[in-house]
Coordinates of C-alpha atoms (C1' of nucleotides) in Angstrom, one line a residue:
Chain A
M221 CA -2.4 -3.8 0.1
L222 CA -5.6 -1.9 -0.7
S223 CA -6.1 1.1 1.6
Q224 CA -9.0 1.1 4.0
K225 CA -10.4 3.9 1.8
T226 CA -10.3 1.8 -1.3
R227 CA -12.0 -1.1 0.5
Y228 CA -14.7 1.2 1.8
A229 CA -15.2 2.6 -1.8
I230 CA -15.6 -0.9 -3.1
R231 CA -18.2 -1.9 -0.5
A232 CA -20.1 1.3 -1.0
M233 CA -20.2 0.7 -4.7
Q234 CA -21.4 -2.8 -4.2
H235 CA -24.1 -1.5 -2.0
L236 CA -25.2 1.0 -4.6
A237 CA -25.1 -1.6 -7.3
D238 CA -27.3 -3.9 -5.3
K239 CA -29.9 -1.0 -5.0
Y240 CA -29.4 0.2 -8.5
G241 CA -32.7 1.6 -9.9
Q242 CA -34.2 2.1 -6.5
G243 CA -33.7 5.9 -6.3
P244 CA -31.3 7.8 -4.1
I245 CA -29.7 5.8 -1.2
P246 CA -28.9 8.0 1.8
L247 CA -25.4 8.0 3.0
T248 CA -26.5 6.7 6.4
D249 CA -27.9 3.6 4.8
I250 CA -24.6 2.8 3.2
A251 CA -22.6 3.7 6.2
E252 CA -24.6 1.6 8.6
T253 CA -25.0 -1.6 6.6
Q254 CA -21.5 -1.5 5.3
N255 CA -19.8 -0.5 8.5
I256 CA -18.1 2.6 7.2
P257 CA -17.5 5.8 9.2
A258 CA -20.2 8.1 7.9
K259 CA -18.1 11.3 7.6
F260 CA -15.3 9.5 5.9
L261 CA -17.8 8.0 3.5
T262 CA -18.8 11.5 2.4
V263 CA -15.2 12.1 1.3
I264 CA -15.1 8.8 -0.6
L265 CA -18.4 9.3 -2.3
S266 CA -17.5 12.8 -3.4
E267 CA -14.3 11.4 -4.8
L268 CA -16.2 8.8 -6.7
S269 CA -18.8 11.3 -8.0
R270 CA -16.0 13.4 -9.4
F271 CA -15.3 10.4 -11.7
G272 CA -18.9 10.3 -12.7
I273 CA -19.5 6.8 -11.4
V274 CA -21.6 8.0 -8.5
A275 CA -24.4 10.6 -8.7
S276 CA -26.2 12.4 -5.8
Q277 CA -29.0 14.6 -4.8
R278 CA -29.3 16.8 -1.7
G279 CA -32.2 17.5 0.5
K280 CA -35.0 15.3 1.8
D281 CA -35.2 12.0 0.1
G282 CA -31.7 12.7 -1.4
G283 CA -28.9 10.3 -1.5
Y284 CA -26.5 8.6 -3.8
W285 CA -26.8 6.2 -6.7
L286 CA -24.6 4.8 -9.5
G287 CA -24.0 7.2 -12.3
V288 CA -23.3 4.3 -14.6
P289 CA -25.0 0.9 -14.8
P290 CA -23.3 -1.7 -12.6
I291 CA -22.6 -3.9 -15.6
D292 CA -20.4 -1.1 -16.9
I293 CA -18.2 -0.9 -13.8
T294 CA -15.5 -3.5 -13.2
Y295 CA -13.6 -4.1 -10.0
G296 CA -10.5 -3.2 -12.0
D297 CA -12.0 0.2 -12.7
L298 CA -12.7 0.8 -9.1
I299 CA -9.2 0.0 -7.9
R300 CA -7.7 2.2 -10.6
V301 CA -10.0 5.1 -9.7
M302 CA -9.1 4.8 -6.0
R303 CA -5.4 4.1 -6.2
G304 CA -4.4 4.9 -9.7
S305 CA -3.1 1.5 -10.8
L306 CA -3.5 -2.2 -10.5
A307 CA 0.2 -2.7 -10.6
L308 CA 2.6 -3.6 -7.7
V309 CA 5.2 -1.1 -8.9
P310 CA 4.8 2.2 -10.7
C311 CA 6.8 1.0 -13.7
A312 CA 4.6 -2.0 -14.2
S313 CA 1.4 0.0 -14.7
R314 CA 0.1 0.0 -18.2
F315 CA -2.0 3.1 -17.9
A316 CA -0.4 5.1 -15.1
H317 CA 3.1 4.2 -15.9
E318 CA 5.9 6.0 -14.0
T319 CA 9.5 5.2 -13.8
C320 CA 10.6 3.9 -10.4
K321 CA 13.1 6.0 -8.4
N322 CA 16.5 4.6 -7.4
C323 CA 16.1 1.7 -9.8
V324 CA 18.0 0.1 -12.6
E325 CA 17.1 0.9 -16.2
E326 CA 13.6 -0.4 -17.1
K327 CA 14.8 -2.4 -20.0
D328 CA 17.1 -4.3 -17.6
C329 CA 14.8 -4.6 -14.7
R330 CA 13.7 -8.2 -14.0
T331 CA 11.4 -7.1 -11.2
R332 CA 9.5 -4.9 -13.6
A333 CA 9.3 -7.7 -16.1
L334 CA 7.8 -10.0 -13.5
M335 CA 5.5 -7.4 -12.1
L336 CA 4.1 -6.7 -15.5
Q337 CA 3.1 -10.3 -15.6
V338 CA 1.5 -10.0 -12.2
R339 CA -0.3 -6.9 -13.3
D340 CA -1.6 -8.7 -16.4
V341 CA -3.1 -11.7 -14.6
T342 CA -4.6 -9.4 -12.0
A343 CA -6.1 -7.2 -14.6
G344 CA -7.3 -10.3 -16.5
L345 CA -9.3 -11.2 -13.4
L346 CA -10.5 -7.9 -12.1
D347 CA -11.4 -6.4 -15.4
G348 CA -13.6 -9.4 -16.0
V349 CA -15.8 -9.0 -12.9
R350 CA -18.4 -6.4 -12.9
L351 CA -20.3 -4.7 -10.1
S352 CA -23.4 -6.5 -11.4
D353 CA -21.9 -9.9 -11.3
P354 CA -22.7 -12.3 -8.5
I355 CA -19.6 -13.3 -6.6
E356 CA -19.4 -16.7 -5.0
L357 CA -18.7 -16.1 -1.3
V358 CA -16.0 -18.0 0.6
P359 CA -16.7 -19.4 4.1
A360 CA -14.6 -17.6 6.7
A361 CA -12.7 -20.8 7.7
E362 CA -11.4 -21.6 4.3
G363 CA -9.1 -18.7 4.2
L364 CA -7.1 -20.3 6.9
E365 CA -6.8 -23.7 5.5
A366 CA -3.9 -23.4 3.1
P367 CA -3.3 -26.4 0.8
D368 CA -0.2 -28.3 1.6
D369 CA 1.8 -26.8 -1.3
V370 CA 0.9 -23.3 -0.6
Q371 CA 2.8 -21.2 1.9
A372 CA 0.9 -18.0 2.3
Chain B
M49 CA 2.2 -1.4 -4.2
L50 CA 5.4 -2.9 -3.1
S51 CA 7.4 -0.6 -0.8
Q52 CA 10.7 0.8 -1.9
K53 CA 12.3 -1.4 0.7
T54 CA 10.7 -4.6 -0.8
R55 CA 11.9 -3.6 -4.2
Y56 CA 15.4 -3.0 -2.9
A57 CA 15.3 -6.4 -1.2
I58 CA 14.3 -8.1 -4.4
R59 CA 17.0 -6.5 -6.4
A60 CA 19.6 -7.2 -3.8
M61 CA 18.6 -10.9 -3.7
Q62 CA 18.7 -11.1 -7.5
H63 CA 22.2 -9.6 -7.4
L64 CA 23.3 -12.2 -4.8
A65 CA 21.7 -14.9 -6.8
D66 CA 23.6 -13.9 -9.9
K67 CA 26.8 -14.2 -7.9
Y68 CA 25.9 -17.3 -6.0
G69 CA 29.0 -19.4 -5.3
Q70 CA 31.4 -16.6 -5.8
G71 CA 32.1 -16.0 -2.1
P72 CA 31.1 -13.0 0.0
I73 CA 29.8 -10.0 -2.0
P74 CA 30.5 -6.7 -0.3
L75 CA 27.5 -4.4 0.5
T76 CA 29.1 -1.7 -1.6
D77 CA 29.1 -3.9 -4.6
I78 CA 25.3 -4.5 -4.3
A79 CA 24.5 -0.9 -3.4
E80 CA 26.3 0.6 -6.3
T81 CA 25.3 -1.7 -9.1
Q82 CA 21.7 -1.9 -7.9
N83 CA 21.4 1.8 -7.0
I84 CA 20.4 1.2 -3.4
P85 CA 21.3 3.6 -0.5
A86 CA 24.1 1.8 1.2
K87 CA 23.1 2.4 4.8
F88 CA 19.5 1.5 4.1
L89 CA 20.7 -1.7 2.5
T90 CA 22.4 -2.8 5.7
V91 CA 19.0 -2.6 7.3
I92 CA 17.4 -4.7 4.6
L93 CA 20.1 -7.3 4.5
S94 CA 20.1 -7.8 8.2
E95 CA 16.4 -8.3 8.0
L96 CA 16.8 -10.9 5.3
S97 CA 19.6 -12.6 7.2
R98 CA 17.3 -13.0 10.2
F99 CA 15.2 -15.2 7.9
G100 CA 18.2 -17.2 7.0
I101 CA 18.0 -16.5 3.3
V102 CA 21.1 -14.3 3.5
A103 CA 24.4 -15.1 5.2
S104 CA 27.3 -12.7 5.9
Q105 CA 30.8 -12.4 7.1
R106 CA 32.5 -9.4 8.6
G107 CA 36.0 -8.0 8.2
K108 CA 38.2 -7.8 5.2
D109 CA 36.9 -9.8 2.2
G110 CA 33.6 -10.1 4.0
G111 CA 30.2 -9.6 2.5
Y112 CA 26.9 -11.2 1.9
W113 CA 25.7 -14.3 0.0
L114 CA 22.6 -16.3 -0.3
G115 CA 22.0 -18.6 2.7
V116 CA 19.9 -20.8 0.5
P117 CA 20.5 -21.9 -3.2
P118 CA 18.7 -19.5 -5.6
I119 CA 16.6 -22.3 -6.9
D120 CA 15.0 -22.7 -3.5
I121 CA 13.8 -19.1 -3.2
T122 CA 10.8 -17.9 -5.1
Y123 CA 9.7 -14.3 -5.7
G124 CA 6.6 -15.2 -3.7
D125 CA 8.8 -16.0 -0.7
L126 CA 10.6 -12.7 -1.0
I127 CA 7.5 -10.7 -1.0
R128 CA 6.1 -12.6 1.9
V129 CA 9.3 -12.1 3.9
M130 CA 9.3 -8.4 3.2
R131 CA 5.7 -7.5 3.5
G132 CA 4.0 -10.4 5.2
S133 CA 1.6 -11.4 2.5
L134 CA 0.9 -11.6 -1.1
A135 CA -2.7 -10.6 -0.6
L136 CA -4.3 -7.2 -1.3
V137 CA -6.4 -7.3 1.9
P138 CA -5.4 -8.9 5.2
C139 CA -8.4 -11.2 5.2
A140 CA -7.4 -12.7 1.8
S141 CA -4.0 -13.9 2.9
R142 CA -3.8 -17.6 3.2
F143 CA -0.8 -17.7 5.5
A144 CA -0.9 -14.3 7.4
H145 CA -4.7 -14.2 7.6
E146 CA -6.1 -11.3 9.7
T147 CA -9.7 -10.1 9.8
C148 CA -10.2 -6.7 8.4
K149 CA -11.3 -3.9 10.7
N150 CA -14.6 -2.1 10.0
C151 CA -15.7 -4.7 7.6
V152 CA -18.7 -6.9 7.1
E153 CA -18.5 -10.5 8.2
E154 CA -16.0 -12.5 6.2
K155 CA -18.4 -15.1 5.0
D156 CA -20.5 -12.3 3.5
C157 CA -17.7 -10.3 2.0
R158 CA -17.6 -10.2 -1.7
T159 CA -14.4 -8.1 -1.7
R160 CA -12.7 -10.8 0.2
A161 CA -14.0 -13.6 -2.1
L162 CA -12.6 -11.7 -5.1
M163 CA -9.3 -10.8 -3.5
L164 CA -8.8 -14.4 -2.6
Q165 CA -8.9 -15.2 -6.3
V166 CA -6.5 -12.4 -7.0
R167 CA -4.2 -13.7 -4.3
D168 CA -4.3 -17.2 -5.8
V169 CA -3.4 -16.1 -9.4
T170 CA -0.7 -13.9 -8.1
A171 CA 0.7 -16.7 -5.9
G172 CA 0.4 -19.1 -8.8
L173 CA 2.7 -16.9 -10.8
L174 CA 5.2 -15.6 -8.1
D175 CA 5.6 -19.0 -6.4
G176 CA 6.5 -20.5 -9.8
V177 CA 9.4 -18.2 -10.5
R178 CA 12.7 -18.7 -8.6
L179 CA 15.7 -16.5 -8.1
S180 CA 17.6 -18.8 -10.3
D181 CA 15.2 -18.5 -13.2
P182 CA 16.0 -16.4 -16.2
I183 CA 13.4 -13.7 -16.7
E184 CA 12.6 -12.4 -20.1
L185 CA 13.1 -8.6 -20.0
V186 CA 10.6 -6.2 -21.4
P187 CA 11.7 -3.2 -23.5
A188 CA 10.9 0.1 -21.7
A189 CA 8.5 1.4 -24.3
E190 CA 6.2 -1.6 -24.2
G191 CA 4.9 -0.8 -20.8
L192 CA 3.4 2.3 -22.3
E193 CA 1.7 0.7 -25.2
A194 CA -1.5 -0.7 -23.7
P195 CA -3.4 -3.0 -26.0
D196 CA -6.8 -1.5 -27.2
D197 CA -8.8 -3.5 -24.8
V198 CA -6.7 -2.8 -21.8
Q199 CA -7.3 0.3 -19.7
A200 CA -4.4 0.5 -17.3
Chain C
dT79 C1' -41.5 30.9 4.5
dC80 C1' -39.7 27.8 8.0
dT81 C1' -37.7 23.6 9.2
dA82 C1' -35.8 19.1 8.9
dT83 C1' -33.1 16.5 6.0
dT84 C1' -29.4 15.4 3.2
dC85 C1' -25.3 16.2 0.4
dT86 C1' -20.8 19.5 -0.2
dC87 C1' -16.4 20.8 0.7
dA88 C1' -12.2 22.7 2.7
dA89 C1' -9.3 22.3 6.7
dG90 C1' -7.1 20.1 10.1
dA91 C1' -5.7 16.5 13.6
dG92 C1' -3.4 12.4 15.2
dA93 C1' -1.1 8.2 14.3
dA94 C1' 1.3 5.2 11.5
dT95 C1' 4.4 4.2 7.9
dA96 C1' 8.0 5.1 4.7
dG97 C1' 12.5 5.9 3.7
dG98 C1' 16.4 6.8 5.3
dT99 C1' 20.7 8.4 8.4
dT100 C1' 23.8 8.5 12.5
dG101 C1' 27.0 6.7 15.1
dA102 C1' 29.1 3.5 18.2
dC103 C1' 30.7 -1.2 17.9
dA104 C1' 32.4 -5.9 16.7
dA105 C1' 34.8 -9.1 13.9
dT106 C1' 38.3 -10.4 10.4
dG107 C1' 42.6 -10.4 7.7
dC108 C1' 47.0 -8.6 6.9
Chain D
dG78 C1' 47.3 -2.5 15.4
dC79 C1' 45.0 -0.9 11.4
dA80 C1' 42.0 -0.9 7.6
dT81 C1' 38.0 -3.1 6.2
dT82 C1' 33.6 -4.8 6.5
dG83 C1' 29.3 -6.2 8.7
dT84 C1' 25.9 -5.2 13.2
dC85 C1' 22.6 -2.8 15.5
dA86 C1' 19.8 0.4 18.0
dA87 C1' 18.2 4.9 17.9
dC88 C1' 16.6 8.6 15.6
dC89 C1' 14.6 11.7 12.1
dT90 C1' 11.8 13.9 8.5
dA91 C1' 8.1 13.8 5.3
dT92 C1' 4.2 11.7 3.7
dT93 C1' 0.2 9.1 3.9
dC94 C1' -3.6 7.2 6.2
dT95 C1' -7.9 7.6 8.5
dC96 C1' -10.8 10.1 10.0
dT97 C1' -13.3 14.5 12.2
dT98 C1' -14.8 19.4 12.4
dG99 C1' -17.5 22.7 11.1
dA100 C1' -19.7 25.8 8.2
dG101 C1' -22.5 25.7 4.2
dA102 C1' -26.1 24.9 0.3
dA103 C1' -29.9 22.5 -1.8
dT104 C1' -34.4 20.2 -1.4
dA105 C1' -39.0 18.7 0.1
dG106 C1' -42.8 19.2 2.9
dA107 C1' -45.6 21.7 6.5

DNA sequence: TCTATTCTCAAGAGAATAGGTTGACAATGC
DNA sequence: GCATTGTCAACCTATTCTCTTGAGAATAGA
C-alpha cells in the first residue's frame, strides 16, 4: 500500500502540474481543493522541494510550483521519491536494492524472482505515465464490479 | 511493500507445496529451512489454516500440510489472504474495495484510475502463477544491474 | 518601516502497525 | 504417562504513520 503521505504527495503534484506556468500556487489552494491537512502538506512539499521537483517562494503572492516541467515527471518517479522503491520487497528493487532480513539466499529465492517480475510490469506502467498526461477516469461503481474470473 | 509476515507466509507455503503429499511437515522443519522465527510461524500458520489452505495435526509425527493442492493456490491468493488486497490504495482494490480517507471523489481521482491499472497488471501476473509452478530464479547480482533506461 | 502574508523547519504527540515472544494448554503416538 | 507437536490468547517493544505545535524568516505592499 502507498502511505497516505505518498498519496497526498501525488495529488499535490497533480494539482501543481495542472497549474503549471501559472505562477506560485499557495499551499492553502492545494490543501483545500485536494483535501490535504495543510500543516502536513508543508512537510510533504518541503520534502519534494529537497528533491528539486517542487520550487517555492515566500511572502505575499508566494506559493509552490513544479521545479521541473510536468512532462518530465513520471508517476514512477513520484513513488520512488516518496517511498524509495516501486518494488514489493526490498530485494526486488532495481535501484534501491537491499537484501531482505531473515530470508533465504537471493539466488534461491522464488519470492524475489516473482517480485522482480511484478516490479518490472509496475515500472513499465508507472514510468510510462507523466504528470502532464491525461488520465482516463474510472466511474466509482466500476471498482466494485469485479469480472467473474477475478477475485480481488 | 509486503510485510515480513506476508513474506514468511509465502515461503512457508512454497515449502509445504514442495513437500505436498509427503505427510505432515513439522513446524521446525519449515522454520529452519526457511529461516523463519518458529514461534512467529505458529501465528502465521494458524492464520493460514483458518482460511483452509493449510491443515495440521498435533502430537508425535504431527505437522502441517497444504489443505488445497498447490495447483489451486496462486500467489495472488496468498497475498490477498495475508494483506487483504493486491492494490496499492484501498480504493483500487477490486475485491476489498474501500474508499480512501481525505481524498477527492473517486470518480475524479486520477491516482485511483492509475492504481486500478497497476492492480490489474499485478493481478494478471500473480493470479497466473501457482504454488505448483516452477519459478525461474534470478542470480543475485542481476537485481543490481538496472538497464540504462530503468531508474529503480 | 510596519504589517499581513506565505513558506521553513525542528520537535513532538498520539495511535496504529510490525514483528515477535511467553506461557499455559490440548492432542497424539509410543 | 511421557515426549512430541500443534493451539491460542495475551503481551511487549520498537518503529512508523499521520499529523500538530510553535517559533521563525522572507516578501510585497501600504
